[in-house]
Short mmCIF file of C-alpha atoms in Angstrom, two decimals:
data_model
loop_
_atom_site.label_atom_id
_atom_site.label_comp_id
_atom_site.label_asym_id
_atom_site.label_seq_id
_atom_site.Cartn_x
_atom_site.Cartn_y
_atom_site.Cartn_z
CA UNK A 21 -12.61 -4.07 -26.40
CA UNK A 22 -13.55 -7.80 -26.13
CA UNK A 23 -11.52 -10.74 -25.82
CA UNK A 24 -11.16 -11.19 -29.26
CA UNK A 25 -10.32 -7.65 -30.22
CA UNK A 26 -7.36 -7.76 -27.53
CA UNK A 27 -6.31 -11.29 -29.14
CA UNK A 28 -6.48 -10.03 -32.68
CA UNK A 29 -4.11 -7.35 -31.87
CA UNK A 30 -1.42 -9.24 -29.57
CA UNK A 31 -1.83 -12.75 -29.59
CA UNK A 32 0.17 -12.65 -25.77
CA UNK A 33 -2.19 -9.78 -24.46
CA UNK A 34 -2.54 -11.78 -21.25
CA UNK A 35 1.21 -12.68 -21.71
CA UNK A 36 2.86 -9.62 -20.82
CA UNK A 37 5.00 -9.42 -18.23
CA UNK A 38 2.91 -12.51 -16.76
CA UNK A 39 -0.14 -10.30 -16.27
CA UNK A 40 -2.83 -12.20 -14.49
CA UNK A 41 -6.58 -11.72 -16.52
CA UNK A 42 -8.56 -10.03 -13.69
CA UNK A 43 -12.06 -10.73 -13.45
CA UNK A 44 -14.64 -9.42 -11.16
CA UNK A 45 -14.67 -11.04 -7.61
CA UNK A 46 -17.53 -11.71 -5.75
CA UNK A 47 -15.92 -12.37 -2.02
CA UNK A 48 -19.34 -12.28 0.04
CA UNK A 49 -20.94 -9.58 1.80
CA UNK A 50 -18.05 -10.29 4.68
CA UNK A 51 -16.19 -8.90 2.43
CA UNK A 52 -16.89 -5.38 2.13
CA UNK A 53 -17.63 -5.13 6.00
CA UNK A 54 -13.93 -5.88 6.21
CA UNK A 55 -13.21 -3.50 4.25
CA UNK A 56 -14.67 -0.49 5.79
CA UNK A 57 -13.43 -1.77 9.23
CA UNK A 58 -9.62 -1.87 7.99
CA UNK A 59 -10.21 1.43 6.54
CA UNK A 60 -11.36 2.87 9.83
CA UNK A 61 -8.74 1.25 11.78
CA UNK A 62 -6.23 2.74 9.12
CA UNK A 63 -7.67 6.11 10.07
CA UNK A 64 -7.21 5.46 13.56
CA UNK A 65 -3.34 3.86 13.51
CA UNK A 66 -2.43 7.59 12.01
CA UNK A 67 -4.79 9.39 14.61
CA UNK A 68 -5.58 7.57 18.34
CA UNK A 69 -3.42 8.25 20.73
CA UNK A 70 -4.43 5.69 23.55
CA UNK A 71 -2.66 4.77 26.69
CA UNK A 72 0.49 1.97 26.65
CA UNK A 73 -2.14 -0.72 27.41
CA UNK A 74 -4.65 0.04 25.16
CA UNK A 75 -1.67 -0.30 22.35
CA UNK A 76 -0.67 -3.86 23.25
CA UNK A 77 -4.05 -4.92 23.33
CA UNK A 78 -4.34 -3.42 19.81
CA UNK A 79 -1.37 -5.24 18.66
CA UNK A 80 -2.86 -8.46 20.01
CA UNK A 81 -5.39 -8.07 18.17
CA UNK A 82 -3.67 -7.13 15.01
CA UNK A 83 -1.98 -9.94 15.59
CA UNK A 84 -5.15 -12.40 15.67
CA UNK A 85 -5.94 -11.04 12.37
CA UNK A 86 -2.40 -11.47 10.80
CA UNK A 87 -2.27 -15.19 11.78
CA UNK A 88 -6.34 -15.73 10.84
CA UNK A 89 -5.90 -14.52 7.12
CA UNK A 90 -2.20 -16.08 6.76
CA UNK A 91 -2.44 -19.45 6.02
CA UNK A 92 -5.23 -17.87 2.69
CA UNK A 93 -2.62 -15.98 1.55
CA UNK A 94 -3.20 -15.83 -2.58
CA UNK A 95 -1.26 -14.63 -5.77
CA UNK A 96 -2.06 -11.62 -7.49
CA UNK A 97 -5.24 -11.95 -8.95
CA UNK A 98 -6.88 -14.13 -6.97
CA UNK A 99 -7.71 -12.57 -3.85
CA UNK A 100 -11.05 -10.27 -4.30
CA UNK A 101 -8.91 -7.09 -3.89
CA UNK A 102 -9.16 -4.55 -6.75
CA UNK A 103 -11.64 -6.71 -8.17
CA UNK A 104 -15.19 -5.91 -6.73
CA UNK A 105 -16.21 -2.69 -8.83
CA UNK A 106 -19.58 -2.18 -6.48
CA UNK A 107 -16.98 -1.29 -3.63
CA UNK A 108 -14.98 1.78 -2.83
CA UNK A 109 -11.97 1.52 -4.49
CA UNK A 110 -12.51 -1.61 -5.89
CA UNK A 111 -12.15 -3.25 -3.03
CA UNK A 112 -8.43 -2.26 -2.56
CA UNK A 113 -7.15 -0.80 0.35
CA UNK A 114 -4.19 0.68 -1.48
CA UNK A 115 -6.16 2.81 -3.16
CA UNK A 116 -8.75 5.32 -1.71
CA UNK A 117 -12.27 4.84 -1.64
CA UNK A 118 -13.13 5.89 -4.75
CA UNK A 119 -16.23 5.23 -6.75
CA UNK A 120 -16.68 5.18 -10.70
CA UNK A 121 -19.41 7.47 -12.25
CA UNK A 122 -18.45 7.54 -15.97
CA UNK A 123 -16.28 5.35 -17.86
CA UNK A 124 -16.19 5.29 -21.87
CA UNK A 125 -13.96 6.02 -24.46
CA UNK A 126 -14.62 9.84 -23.60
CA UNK A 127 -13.33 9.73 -19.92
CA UNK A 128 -13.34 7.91 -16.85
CA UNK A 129 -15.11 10.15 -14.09
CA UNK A 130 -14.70 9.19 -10.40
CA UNK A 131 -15.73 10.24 -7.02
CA UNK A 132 -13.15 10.07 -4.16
CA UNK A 133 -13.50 11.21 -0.33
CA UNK A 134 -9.73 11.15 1.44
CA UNK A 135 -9.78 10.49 5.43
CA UNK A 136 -7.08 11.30 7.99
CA UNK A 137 -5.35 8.27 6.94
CA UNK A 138 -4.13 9.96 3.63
CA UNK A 139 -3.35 13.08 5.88
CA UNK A 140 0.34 15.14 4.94
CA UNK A 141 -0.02 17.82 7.38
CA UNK A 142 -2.95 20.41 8.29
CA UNK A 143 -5.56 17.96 8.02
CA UNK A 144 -4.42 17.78 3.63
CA UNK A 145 -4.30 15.44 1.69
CA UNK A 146 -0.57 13.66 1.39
CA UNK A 147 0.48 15.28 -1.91
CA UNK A 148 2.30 11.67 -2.91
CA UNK A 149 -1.55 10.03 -2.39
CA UNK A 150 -2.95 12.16 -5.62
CA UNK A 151 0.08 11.13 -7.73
CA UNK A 152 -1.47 7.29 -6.83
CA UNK A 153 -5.21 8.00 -7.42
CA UNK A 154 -4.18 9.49 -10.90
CA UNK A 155 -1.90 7.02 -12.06
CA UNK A 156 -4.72 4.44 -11.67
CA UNK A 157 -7.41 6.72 -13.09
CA UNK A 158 -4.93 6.62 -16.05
CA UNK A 159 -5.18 3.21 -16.40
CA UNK A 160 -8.77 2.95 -16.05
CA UNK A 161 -8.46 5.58 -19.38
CA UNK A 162 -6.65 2.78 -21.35
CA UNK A 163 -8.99 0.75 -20.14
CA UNK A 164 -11.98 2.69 -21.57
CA UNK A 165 -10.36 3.44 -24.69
CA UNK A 166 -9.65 0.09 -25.76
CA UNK A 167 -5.85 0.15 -25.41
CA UNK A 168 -3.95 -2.87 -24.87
CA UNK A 169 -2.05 -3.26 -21.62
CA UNK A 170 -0.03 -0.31 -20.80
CA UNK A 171 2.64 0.67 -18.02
CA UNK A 172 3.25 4.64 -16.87
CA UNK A 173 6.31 6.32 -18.27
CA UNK A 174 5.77 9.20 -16.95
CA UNK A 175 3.54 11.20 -14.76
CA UNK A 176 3.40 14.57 -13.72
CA UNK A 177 0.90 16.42 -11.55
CA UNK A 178 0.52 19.95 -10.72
CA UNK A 179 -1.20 21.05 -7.56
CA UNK A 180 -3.38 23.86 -7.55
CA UNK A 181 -4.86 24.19 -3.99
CA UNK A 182 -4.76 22.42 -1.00
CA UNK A 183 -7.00 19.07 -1.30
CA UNK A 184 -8.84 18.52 1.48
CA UNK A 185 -9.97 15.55 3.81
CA UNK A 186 -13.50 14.38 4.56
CA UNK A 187 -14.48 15.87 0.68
CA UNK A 188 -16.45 13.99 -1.49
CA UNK A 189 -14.00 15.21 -4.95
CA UNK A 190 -14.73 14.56 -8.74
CA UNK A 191 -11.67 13.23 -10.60
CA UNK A 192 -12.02 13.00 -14.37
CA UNK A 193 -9.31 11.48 -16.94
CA UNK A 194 -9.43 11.18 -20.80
CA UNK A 195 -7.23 10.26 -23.63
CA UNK A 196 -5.74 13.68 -25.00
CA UNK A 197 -3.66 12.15 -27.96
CA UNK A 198 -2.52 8.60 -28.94
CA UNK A 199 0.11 7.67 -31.42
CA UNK A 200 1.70 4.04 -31.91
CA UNK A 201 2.18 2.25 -28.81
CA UNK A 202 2.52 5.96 -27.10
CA UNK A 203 -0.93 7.29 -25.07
CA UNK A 204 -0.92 10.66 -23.81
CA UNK A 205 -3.33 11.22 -20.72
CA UNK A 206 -4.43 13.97 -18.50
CA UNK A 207 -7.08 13.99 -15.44
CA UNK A 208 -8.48 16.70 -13.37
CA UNK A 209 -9.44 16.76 -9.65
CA UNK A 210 -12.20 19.22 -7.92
CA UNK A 211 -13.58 19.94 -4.67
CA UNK A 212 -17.48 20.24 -4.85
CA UNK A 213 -17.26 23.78 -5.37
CA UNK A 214 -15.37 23.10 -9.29
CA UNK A 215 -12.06 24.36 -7.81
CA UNK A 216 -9.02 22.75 -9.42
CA UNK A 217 -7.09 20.86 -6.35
CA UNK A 218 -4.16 19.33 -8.81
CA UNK A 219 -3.84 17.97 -12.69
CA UNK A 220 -2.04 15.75 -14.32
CA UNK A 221 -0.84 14.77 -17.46
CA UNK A 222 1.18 11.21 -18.10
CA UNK A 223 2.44 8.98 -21.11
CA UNK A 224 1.21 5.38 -21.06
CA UNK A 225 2.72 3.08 -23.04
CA UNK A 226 1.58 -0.37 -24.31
CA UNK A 227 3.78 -2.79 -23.44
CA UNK A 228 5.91 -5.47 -25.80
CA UNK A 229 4.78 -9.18 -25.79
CA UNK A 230 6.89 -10.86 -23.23
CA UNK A 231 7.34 -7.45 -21.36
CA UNK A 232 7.00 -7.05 -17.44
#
């Protein structure tokens, strides 16, 4: 859908709710080094278990950081995060570092590999991190389809095995039925093997002019 398909069919596409128009970001190499040293220090804030000392001085340091990137604090679609597609998760640390392999008005395919920072318990994956990753694979699908802006209404997710860390894992998503403002959605997710670690199936709807 180009601009002027998504202003043809709601003149306030880029009205709703205040919705920022999110364009691709392109930070600086800097960028994505930072990125894959916050996600290892996430890993290790869940897993190191370092004497008293060795904490403070991590805190220090934390602390360096916190007051170095504070005064470039930006609104919501302007910092680079969630908008540099050629990085793992989009450059989002929310999310997990997922990559896109397919995405079309068929489905949106993606790769994801969890760490110990999305552990639950016995080295699996947090069952309240898949309900994330599919909720934004969903809106990658209205995306892909050509949809207008759309919020969740619902989402449910069934899981089927145990979904495991340090696994690269295919996630796939499609439309399975639209009607009106109403689009019904359901992804997969697989361990290399093709077993079925959980599914999901949600209702997206497209939101109202004016609507958060």
């Amino acid at each position: 859908m180009t601009d002027r398909d998504e202003y043809e069919l709601d003149p306030d596409y880029y009205k709703h709710g205040g919705f920022p128009k999110f364009e691709v970001a392109r930070p600086g190499e800097g960028f994505g080094r930072f990125l894959t040293a916050m996600r290892r220090a996430q890993d290790l804030a869940v897993s190191a278990d370092p004497d008293p000392d060795t904490w403070s001085a991590a805190a220090d340091l934390a602390d360096q950081l916190v007051a170095l990137l504070g005064p470039f604090e930006a609104a919501e679609g302007v910092g680079p995060a969630n908008r540099v597609p050629s990085l793992p998760g989009a450059g989002s640390l929310l999310m997990p570092p997922y990559r896109v392999t397919q995405f079309d008005s068929d489905a949106v395919e993606l790769t994801v590999r969890f760490s110990r920072f999305h552990v639950g318990g016995n080295y699996a994956v947090h069952g309240g991190v898949l309900p994330l990753t599919f909720d934004s694979v969903f809106g990658m699908v209205i995306h892909a389809t050509g949809r207008p802006i759309s919020r969740t209404a619902f989402l449910h997710v069934d899981y089927r095995s145990v979904t495991p860390i340090d696994t690269e894992l295919t996630v796939r998503g499609w439309l399975r039925e639209a009607e009106g403002r109403k689009a019904f959605v359901n992804a997969e997710m697989r361990d290399p093997d093709g077993t079925l670690c959980a599914e999901a199936h949600g209702l997206m709807v497209r939101l109202l002019p004016g609507q958060p």
